[in-house]
Coordinates of C-alpha atoms in Angstrom, one line a residue:
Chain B
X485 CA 64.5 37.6 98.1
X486 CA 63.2 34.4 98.8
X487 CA 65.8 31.1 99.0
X488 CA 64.4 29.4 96.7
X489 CA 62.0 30.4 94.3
X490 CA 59.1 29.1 92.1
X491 CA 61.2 31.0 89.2
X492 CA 63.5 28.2 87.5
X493 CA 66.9 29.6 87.4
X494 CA 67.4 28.5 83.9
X495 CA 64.2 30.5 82.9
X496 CA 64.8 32.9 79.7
X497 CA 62.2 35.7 79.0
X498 CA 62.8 37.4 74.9
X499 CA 60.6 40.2 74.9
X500 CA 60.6 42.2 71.7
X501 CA 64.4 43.1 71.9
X502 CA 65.3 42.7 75.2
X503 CA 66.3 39.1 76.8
X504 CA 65.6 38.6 80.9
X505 CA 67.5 35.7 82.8
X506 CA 65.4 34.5 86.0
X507 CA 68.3 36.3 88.2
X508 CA 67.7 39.8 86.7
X509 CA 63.2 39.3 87.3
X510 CA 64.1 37.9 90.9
X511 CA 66.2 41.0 91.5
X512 CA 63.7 43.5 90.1
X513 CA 61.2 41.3 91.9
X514 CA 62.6 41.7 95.5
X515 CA 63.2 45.7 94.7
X516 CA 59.6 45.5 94.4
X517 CA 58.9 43.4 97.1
X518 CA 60.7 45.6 99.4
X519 CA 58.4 48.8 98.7
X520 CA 55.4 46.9 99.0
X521 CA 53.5 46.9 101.9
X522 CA 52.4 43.4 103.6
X523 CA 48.7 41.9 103.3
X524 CA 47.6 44.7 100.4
X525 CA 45.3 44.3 97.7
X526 CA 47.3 45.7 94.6
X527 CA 46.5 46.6 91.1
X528 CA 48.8 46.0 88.1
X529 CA 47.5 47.4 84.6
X530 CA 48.1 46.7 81.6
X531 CA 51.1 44.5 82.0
X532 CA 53.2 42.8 80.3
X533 CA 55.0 39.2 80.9
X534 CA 57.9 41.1 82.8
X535 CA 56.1 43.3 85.2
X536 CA 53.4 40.4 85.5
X537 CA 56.1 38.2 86.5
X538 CA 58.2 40.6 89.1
X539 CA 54.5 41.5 90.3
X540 CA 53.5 37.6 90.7
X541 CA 56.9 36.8 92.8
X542 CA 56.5 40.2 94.9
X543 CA 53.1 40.0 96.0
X544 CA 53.4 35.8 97.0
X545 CA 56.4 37.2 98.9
X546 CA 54.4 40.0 100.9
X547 CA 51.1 37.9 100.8
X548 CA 49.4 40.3 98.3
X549 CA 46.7 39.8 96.1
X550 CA 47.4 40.8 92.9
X551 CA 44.9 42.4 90.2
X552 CA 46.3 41.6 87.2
X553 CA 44.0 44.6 85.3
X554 CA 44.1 44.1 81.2
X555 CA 43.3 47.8 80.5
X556 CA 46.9 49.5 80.6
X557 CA 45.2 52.8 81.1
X558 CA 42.8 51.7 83.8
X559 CA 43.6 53.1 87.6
X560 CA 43.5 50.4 89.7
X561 CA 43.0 53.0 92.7
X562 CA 40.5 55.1 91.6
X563 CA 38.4 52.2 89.1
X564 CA 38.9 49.0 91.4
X565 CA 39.1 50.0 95.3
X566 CA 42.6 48.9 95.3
X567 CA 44.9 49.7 98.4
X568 CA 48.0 50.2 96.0
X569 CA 49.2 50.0 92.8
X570 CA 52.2 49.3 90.8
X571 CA 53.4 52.0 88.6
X572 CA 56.5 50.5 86.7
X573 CA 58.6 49.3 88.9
X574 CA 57.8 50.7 92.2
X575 CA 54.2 51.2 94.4
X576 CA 51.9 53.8 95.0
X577 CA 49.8 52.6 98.4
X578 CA 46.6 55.1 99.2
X579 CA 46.4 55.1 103.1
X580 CA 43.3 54.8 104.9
X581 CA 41.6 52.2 103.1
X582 CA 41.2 48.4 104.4
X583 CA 44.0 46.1 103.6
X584 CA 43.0 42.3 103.0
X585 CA 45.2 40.8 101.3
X586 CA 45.8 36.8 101.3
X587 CA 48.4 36.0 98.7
X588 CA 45.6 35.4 95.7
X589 CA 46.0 36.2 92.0
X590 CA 42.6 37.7 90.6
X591 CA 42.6 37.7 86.9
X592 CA 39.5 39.6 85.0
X593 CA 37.1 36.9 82.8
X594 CA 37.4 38.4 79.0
X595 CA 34.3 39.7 77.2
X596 CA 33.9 42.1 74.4
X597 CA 31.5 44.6 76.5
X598 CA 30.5 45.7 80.0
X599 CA 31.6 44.6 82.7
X600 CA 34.7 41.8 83.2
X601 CA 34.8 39.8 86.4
X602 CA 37.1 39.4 88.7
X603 CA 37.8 35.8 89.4
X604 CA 39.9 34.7 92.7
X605 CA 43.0 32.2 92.1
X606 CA 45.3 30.3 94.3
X607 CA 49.4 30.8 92.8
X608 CA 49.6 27.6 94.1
X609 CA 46.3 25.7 92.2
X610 CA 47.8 27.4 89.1
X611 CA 51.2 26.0 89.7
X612 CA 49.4 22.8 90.3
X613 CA 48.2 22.7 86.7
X614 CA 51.3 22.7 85.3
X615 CA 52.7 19.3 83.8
X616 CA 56.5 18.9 84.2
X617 CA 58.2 19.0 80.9
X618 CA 59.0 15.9 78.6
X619 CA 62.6 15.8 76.6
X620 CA 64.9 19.3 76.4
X621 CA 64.2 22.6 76.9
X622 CA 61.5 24.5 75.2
X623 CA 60.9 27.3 72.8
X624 CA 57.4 28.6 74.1
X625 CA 55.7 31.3 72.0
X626 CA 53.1 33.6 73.9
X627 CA 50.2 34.2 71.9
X628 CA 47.9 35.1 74.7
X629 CA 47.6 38.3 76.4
X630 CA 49.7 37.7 79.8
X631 CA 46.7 39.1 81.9
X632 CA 44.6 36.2 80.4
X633 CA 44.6 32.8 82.7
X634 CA 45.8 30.9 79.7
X635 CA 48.5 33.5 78.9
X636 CA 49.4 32.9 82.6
X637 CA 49.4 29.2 82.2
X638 CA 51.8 29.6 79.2
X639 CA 53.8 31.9 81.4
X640 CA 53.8 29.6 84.1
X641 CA 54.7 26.3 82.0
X642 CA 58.1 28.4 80.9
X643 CA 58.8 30.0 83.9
X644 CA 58.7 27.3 86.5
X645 CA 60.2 25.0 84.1
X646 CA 63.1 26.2 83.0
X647 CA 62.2 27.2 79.3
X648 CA 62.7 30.0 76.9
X649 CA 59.6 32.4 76.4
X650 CA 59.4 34.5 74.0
X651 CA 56.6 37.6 73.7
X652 CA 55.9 40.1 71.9
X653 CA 55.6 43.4 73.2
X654 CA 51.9 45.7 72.5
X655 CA 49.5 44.0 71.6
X656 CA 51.1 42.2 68.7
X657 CA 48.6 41.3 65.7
X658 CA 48.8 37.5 64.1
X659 CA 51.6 38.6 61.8
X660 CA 54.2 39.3 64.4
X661 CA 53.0 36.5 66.0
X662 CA 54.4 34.6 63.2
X663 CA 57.9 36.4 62.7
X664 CA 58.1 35.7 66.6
X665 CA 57.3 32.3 66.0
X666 CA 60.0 32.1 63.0
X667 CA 62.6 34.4 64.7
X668 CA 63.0 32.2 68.0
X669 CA 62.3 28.9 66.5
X670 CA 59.7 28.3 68.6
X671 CA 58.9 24.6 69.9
X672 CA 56.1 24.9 72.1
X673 CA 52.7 27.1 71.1
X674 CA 49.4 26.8 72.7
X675 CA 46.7 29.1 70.8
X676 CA 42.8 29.4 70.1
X677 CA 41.7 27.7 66.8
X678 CA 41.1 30.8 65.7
X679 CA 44.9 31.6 66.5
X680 CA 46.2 28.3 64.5
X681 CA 43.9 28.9 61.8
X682 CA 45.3 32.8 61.4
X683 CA 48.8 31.6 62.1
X684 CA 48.7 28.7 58.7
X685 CA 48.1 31.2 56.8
X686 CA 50.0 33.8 57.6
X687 CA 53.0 31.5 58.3
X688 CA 55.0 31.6 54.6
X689 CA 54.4 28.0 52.9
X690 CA 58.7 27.8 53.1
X691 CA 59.2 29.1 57.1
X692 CA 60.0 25.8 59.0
X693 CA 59.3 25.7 62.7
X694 CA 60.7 23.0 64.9
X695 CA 57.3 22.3 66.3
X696 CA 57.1 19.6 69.1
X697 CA 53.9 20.8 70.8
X698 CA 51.0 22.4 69.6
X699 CA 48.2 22.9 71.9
X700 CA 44.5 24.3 71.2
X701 CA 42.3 26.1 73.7
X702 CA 39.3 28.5 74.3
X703 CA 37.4 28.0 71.9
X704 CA 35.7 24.7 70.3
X705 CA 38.6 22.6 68.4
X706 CA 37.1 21.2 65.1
X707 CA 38.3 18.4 63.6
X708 CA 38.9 20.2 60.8
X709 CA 41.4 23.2 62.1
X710 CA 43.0 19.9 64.3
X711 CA 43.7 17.9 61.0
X712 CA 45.2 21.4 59.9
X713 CA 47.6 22.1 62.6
X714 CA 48.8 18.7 62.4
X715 CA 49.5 18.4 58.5
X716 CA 51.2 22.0 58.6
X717 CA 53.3 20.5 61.8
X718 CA 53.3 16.6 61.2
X719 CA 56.1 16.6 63.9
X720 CA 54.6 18.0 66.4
X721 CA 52.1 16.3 69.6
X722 CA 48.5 18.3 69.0
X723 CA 46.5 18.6 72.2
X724 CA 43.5 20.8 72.8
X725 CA 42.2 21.7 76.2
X726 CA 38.8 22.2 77.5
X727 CA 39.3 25.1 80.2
X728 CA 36.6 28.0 81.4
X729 CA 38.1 31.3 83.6
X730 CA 35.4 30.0 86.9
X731 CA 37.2 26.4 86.8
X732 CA 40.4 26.5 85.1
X733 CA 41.7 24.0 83.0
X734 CA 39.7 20.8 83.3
X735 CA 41.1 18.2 80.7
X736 CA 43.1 18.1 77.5
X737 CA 42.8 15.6 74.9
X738 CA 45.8 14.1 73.0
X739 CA 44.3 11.8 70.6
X740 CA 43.9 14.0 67.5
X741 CA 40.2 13.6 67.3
X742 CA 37.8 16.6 67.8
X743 CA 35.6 16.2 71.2
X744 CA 36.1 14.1 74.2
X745 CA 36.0 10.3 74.7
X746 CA 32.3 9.6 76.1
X747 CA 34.0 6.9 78.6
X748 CA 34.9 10.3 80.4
X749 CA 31.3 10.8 81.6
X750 CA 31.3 8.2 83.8
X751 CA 35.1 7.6 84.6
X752 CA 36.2 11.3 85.0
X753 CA 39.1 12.8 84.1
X754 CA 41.8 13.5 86.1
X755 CA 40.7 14.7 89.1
X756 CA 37.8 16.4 87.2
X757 CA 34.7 14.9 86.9
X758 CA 32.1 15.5 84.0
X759 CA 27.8 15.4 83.5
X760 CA 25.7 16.7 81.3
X761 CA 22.7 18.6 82.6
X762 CA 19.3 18.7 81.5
X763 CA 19.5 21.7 79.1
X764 CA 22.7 19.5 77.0
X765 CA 25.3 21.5 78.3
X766 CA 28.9 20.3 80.4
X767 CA 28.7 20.7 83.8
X768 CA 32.6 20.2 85.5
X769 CA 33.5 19.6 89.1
X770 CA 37.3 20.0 89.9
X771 CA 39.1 20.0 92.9
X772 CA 41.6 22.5 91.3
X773 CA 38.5 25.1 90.4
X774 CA 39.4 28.9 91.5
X775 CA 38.4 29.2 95.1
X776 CA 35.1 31.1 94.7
X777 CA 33.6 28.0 93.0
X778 CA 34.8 25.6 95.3
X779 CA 33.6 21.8 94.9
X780 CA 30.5 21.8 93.3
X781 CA 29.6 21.1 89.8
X782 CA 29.9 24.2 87.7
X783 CA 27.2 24.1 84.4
X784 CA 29.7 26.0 81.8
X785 CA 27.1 26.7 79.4
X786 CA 28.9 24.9 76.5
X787 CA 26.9 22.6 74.9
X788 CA 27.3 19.1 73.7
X789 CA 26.2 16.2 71.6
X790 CA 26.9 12.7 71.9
X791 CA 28.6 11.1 68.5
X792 CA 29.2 7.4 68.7
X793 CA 32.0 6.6 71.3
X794 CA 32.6 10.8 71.8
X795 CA 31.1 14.0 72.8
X796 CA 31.6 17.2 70.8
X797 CA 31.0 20.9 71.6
X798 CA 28.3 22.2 69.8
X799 CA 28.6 26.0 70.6
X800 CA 27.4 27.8 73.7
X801 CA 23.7 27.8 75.3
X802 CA 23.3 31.1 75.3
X803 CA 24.2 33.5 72.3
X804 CA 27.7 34.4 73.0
X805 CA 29.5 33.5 70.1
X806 CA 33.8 33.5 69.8
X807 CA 35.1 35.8 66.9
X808 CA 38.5 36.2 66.3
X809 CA 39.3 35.3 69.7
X810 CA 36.9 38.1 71.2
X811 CA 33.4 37.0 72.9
X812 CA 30.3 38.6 71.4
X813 CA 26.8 37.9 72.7
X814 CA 24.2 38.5 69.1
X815 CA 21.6 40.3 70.9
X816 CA 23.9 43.3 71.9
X817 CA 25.0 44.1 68.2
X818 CA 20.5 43.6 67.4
X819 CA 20.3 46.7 70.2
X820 CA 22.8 48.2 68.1
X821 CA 21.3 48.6 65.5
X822 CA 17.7 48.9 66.8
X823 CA 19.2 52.0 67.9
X824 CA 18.3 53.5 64.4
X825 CA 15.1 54.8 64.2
X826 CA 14.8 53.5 60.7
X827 CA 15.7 49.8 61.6
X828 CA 12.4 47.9 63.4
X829 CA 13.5 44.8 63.6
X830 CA 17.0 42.9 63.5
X831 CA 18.3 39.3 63.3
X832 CA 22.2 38.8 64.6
X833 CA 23.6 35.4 64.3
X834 CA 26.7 33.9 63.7
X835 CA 28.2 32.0 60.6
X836 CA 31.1 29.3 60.2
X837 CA 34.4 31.4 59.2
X838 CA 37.6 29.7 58.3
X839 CA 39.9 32.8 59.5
X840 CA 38.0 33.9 62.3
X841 CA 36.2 30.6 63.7
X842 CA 32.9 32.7 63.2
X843 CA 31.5 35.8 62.1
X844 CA 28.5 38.1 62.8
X845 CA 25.9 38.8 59.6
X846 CA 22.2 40.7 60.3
X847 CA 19.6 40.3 58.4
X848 CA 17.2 43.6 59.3
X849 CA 13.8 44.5 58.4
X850 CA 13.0 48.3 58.0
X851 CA 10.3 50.3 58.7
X852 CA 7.8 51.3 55.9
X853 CA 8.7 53.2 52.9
X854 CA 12.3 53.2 53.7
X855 CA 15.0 52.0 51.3
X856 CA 18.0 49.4 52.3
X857 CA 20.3 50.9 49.6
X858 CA 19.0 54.3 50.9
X859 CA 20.4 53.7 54.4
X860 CA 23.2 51.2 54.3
X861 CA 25.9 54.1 54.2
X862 CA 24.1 55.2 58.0
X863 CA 24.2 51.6 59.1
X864 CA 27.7 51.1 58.4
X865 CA 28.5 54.4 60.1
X866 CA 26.1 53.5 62.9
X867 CA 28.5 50.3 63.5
X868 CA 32.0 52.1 63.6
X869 CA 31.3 52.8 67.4
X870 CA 31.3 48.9 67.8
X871 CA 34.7 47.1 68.5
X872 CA 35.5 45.7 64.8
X873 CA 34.7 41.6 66.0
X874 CA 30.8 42.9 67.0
X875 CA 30.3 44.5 63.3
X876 CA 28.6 42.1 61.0
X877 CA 29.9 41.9 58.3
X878 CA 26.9 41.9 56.0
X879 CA 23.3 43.2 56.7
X880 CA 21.1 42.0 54.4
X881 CA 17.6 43.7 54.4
X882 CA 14.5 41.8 54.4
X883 CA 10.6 41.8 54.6
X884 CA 10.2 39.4 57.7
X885 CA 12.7 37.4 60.3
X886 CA 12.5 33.9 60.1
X887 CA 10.7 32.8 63.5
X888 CA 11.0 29.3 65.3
X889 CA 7.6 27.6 66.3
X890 CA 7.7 29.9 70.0
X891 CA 8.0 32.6 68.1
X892 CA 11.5 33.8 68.8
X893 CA 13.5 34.8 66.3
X894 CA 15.6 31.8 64.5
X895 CA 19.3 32.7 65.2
X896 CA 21.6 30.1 63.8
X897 CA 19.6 30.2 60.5
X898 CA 22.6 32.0 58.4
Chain A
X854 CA 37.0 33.8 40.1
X855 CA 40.4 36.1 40.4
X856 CA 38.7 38.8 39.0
X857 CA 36.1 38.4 41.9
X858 CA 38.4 38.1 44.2
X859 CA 40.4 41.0 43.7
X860 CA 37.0 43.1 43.3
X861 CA 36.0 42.1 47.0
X862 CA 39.7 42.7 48.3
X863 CA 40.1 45.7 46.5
X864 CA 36.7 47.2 47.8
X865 CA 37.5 46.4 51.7
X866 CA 40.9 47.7 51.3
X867 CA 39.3 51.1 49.6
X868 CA 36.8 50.9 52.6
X869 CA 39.7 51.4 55.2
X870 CA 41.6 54.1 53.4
X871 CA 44.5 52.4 52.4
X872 CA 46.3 52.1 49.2
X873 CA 45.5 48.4 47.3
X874 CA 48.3 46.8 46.2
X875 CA 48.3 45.4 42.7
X876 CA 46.2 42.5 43.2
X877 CA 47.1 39.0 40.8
X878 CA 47.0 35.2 41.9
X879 CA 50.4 35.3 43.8
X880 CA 49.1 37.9 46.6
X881 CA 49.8 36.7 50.0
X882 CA 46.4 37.3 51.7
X883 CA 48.0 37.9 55.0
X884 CA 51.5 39.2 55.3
X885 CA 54.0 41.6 57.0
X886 CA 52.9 45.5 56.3
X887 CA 49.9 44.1 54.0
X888 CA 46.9 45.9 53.7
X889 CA 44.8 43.5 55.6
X890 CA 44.2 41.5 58.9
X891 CA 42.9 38.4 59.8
X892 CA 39.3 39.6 60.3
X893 CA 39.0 41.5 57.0
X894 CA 40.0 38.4 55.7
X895 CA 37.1 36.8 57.3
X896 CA 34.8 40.0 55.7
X897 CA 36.7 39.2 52.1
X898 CA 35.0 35.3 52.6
X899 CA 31.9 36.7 53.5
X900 CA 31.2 39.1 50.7
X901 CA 32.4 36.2 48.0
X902 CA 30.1 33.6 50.2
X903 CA 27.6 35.5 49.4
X904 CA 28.5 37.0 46.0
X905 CA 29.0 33.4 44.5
X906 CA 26.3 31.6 46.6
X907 CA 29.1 29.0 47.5
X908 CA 30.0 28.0 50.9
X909 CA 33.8 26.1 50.5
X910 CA 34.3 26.2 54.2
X911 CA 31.5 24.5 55.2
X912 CA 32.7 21.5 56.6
X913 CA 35.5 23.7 58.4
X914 CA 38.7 25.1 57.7
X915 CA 40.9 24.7 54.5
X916 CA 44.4 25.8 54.0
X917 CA 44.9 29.2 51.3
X918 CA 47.7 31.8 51.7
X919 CA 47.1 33.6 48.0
X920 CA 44.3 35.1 46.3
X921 CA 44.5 32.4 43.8
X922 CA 44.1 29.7 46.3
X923 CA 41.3 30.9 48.3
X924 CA 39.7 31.9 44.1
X925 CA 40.5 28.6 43.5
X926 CA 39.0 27.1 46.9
X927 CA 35.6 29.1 45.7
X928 CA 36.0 28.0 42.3
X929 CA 36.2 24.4 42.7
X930 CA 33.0 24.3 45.3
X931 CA 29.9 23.4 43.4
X932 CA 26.8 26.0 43.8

């Protein structure tokens, strides 16, 4: 065990009924340290904040990088080329295959379909990120998936500060988010908009939360879901951060106000600095980024609008759009359903949702002498193979798509 | 509009095999062992967007926990 650790000693994990102290994880985390081989590249699936934690400590100790692998059912050996593998609470190592490990945390980029990337990051940069505390000791909630970098960030802010963190175990839906919430009293919650705007309603109109901070991230942060959170929690300081999985998290903005002040363009932020490029979309450059981007400006594909004295997102360039937390590019669920043989043509686009931030709805045009009434039982079935985020959730038939003046297909029309 | 309401919820919750729940104004929309999540609620908007032609959420989010608030929420919006 290492003299002094990263891992406050004051840290407190709650997950579902069990409670951790920092001693007990840096135990379990030098038992595991001891069985794992120096300079590997190891797999951890589907883990939760206590094995992600024991895993995080072992491997800096033994100069490990560590794939932190979302899909509990996933072999890291067999799927990702991994040397080893940790199974519980000890490690499986396959001999014979190169070892090259240098102490990095690889976390996968989320995405509704094919395949995730693997993006490289320093414990160190990640550490960096995190601000030291204000006032007492905090009650963080974690309503991120631990294998997510801004699940590790929350995990990170508790652990290396001292603070209480409490989890759910699974993969906990927005209802036992909310008892969690109520049950530890939490103070400190960082969340999508499409979390918060779940979460206000869910939350029973009489629960009382001692809410000091409430921070939004991941997604675009209207005004409207900020004026929300901070009528529901008038108490509390409400922050939302502009963060991608290639750079990390490049700014947050504490003013209340949707956007970012314009002034930032030229002055920076932090250690960031900001442009927009050509095509209307942020480009970042951060000193902090994850080490495969190094120092050069990064084009994040979000677009944005200048409004008076700020800049506001406007959406992405391409068509991914956010539901319910879950990334969905239109044109997938459009093959989808071109799939049918009846089906010749098909519009996906995305519409303003107040639970879910956005939702999908088709509009289709179907080949001659077939009927929409006919065939919408064959659609809907058609669509149960999709995850539930990429279903649209209404198909409207219709005689032509609406086209723009190229000719493409006019998505945000719904 | 509660009628409407409870038609819509009552149809999504037949659509995924569960029992409904007797349905009035007072029905949390979200809660503990209820019979929906967050993104049928986000199907139930949908279907009375386009049932009543009226958008309520159009500038961005409002605030509803019962079936009479987000009836009332469509209610209130002129077509």
């Amino acid at each position: 065990m290492p003299a002094v650790s990263w891992l406050h000693p004051s840290f407190q994990l709650h997950l579902g009924d069990d409670t951790l102290h920092a001693a007990k994880l840096l135990a379990e985390a030098a038992t595991l340290a001891e069985s794992l081989p120096p300079r590997q590249r190891v797999g951890l699936a589907g883990a939760d904040v206590r094995s992600l934690l024991r895993a995080l400590l072992a491997c800096e100790q033994r100069q490990c990088d560590l794939f932190v692998i979302r899909d509990a059912t996933a072999d890291p050996v067999a799927v990702h080329g991994l040397s080893s593998r940790i199974v519980g609470d000890s490690v499986e190592t396959q001999s014979g295959l190169a070892t090259q490990g240098a102490g990095l945390v690889w976390l996968q980029t989320s995405g509704s379909t094919g395949t995730p990337k693997w993006v490289p990051h320093r414990l160190d940069a990640l550490k960096g990120l995190i601000a030291p505390g204000e006032g007492g000791r905090a009650r963080w909630g974690l309503t991120y998936h631990p294998a997510s970098f801004a699940g590790l960030q929350v995990i990170l802010s508790a652990a290396l500060g001292g603070h209480i963190l409490a989890a759910a175990p699974g993969a906990p839906g927005i209802l036992d988010l909310a008892a969690l919430a109520i049950q530890h009293q939490i103070t400190h919650l960082s969340a999508t908009p499409t979390f918060w705007r779940s979460f206000l309603i869910a939350l029973p109109a009489h629960a009382t939360l001692p809410l000091q901070a409430a921070t939004l991230g991941g997604e675009i942060a209207d005004q409207a879901v900020l004026d929300a959170v901070q009528r529901r929690f008038p108490g509390a300081r409400c922050r939302h951060i502009y963060a991608t999985t290639e750079a990390g998290a490049v700014f947050s903005v504490g003013d209340g106000k949707a956007g970012f002040p314009a002034a930032w363009l030229a002055s920076g932020v932090g250690d960031a600095r900001l442009s927009i490029t050509e095509a209307g979309t942020l480009a970042i450059s951060s000193p902090r980024t994850s080490v495969s981007i190094g120092n050069q400006f990064l084009d994040t594909g979000d677009c944005v609008v200048a409004a008076g004295d700020r800049i506001l997102f406007r959406g992405r360039g391409d068509t991914m759009v956010n539901i319910g937390g879950v990334k969905v590019w239109a044109e997938e669920v459009e093959a989808h359903l071109l799939a049918l043989p009846f089906i010749r043509d098909a519009l996906v686009s995305a519409r303003p949702n107040p639970v879910t931030g956005h939702i999908l709805t088709a509009a289709i045009v179907l080949e001659e002498g077939e009927d929409g009434a006919n065939r919408a039982e064959a659609i809907k079935a058609h669509l149960q193979s999709l995850p539930r985020a990429m279903r649209p959730a209404s198909i409207r038939p219709c005689a032509a798509l609406p086209l723009g003046p190229t000719g493409k297909k006019l998505r945000n029309q719904s | 509009m509660i009628d409407l309401v409870s038609e819509e919820l009552s149809r999504i919750i037949a659509e995924k095999g569960e029992t409904c729940p007797p349905l009035d104004r007072d029905t949390v929309l979200l809660s503990e062992g209820g019979p929906i999540d967050s993104l049928d609620l986000a199907v139930l908007v949908v279907a009375l967007e386009e049932r009543t032609g009226r958008q309520p959420f159009r500038s961005g989010f409002r605030l509803f926990r019962t079936l009479g608030e987000l009836a009332d929420l469509f209610a209130e919006e002129p077509t």
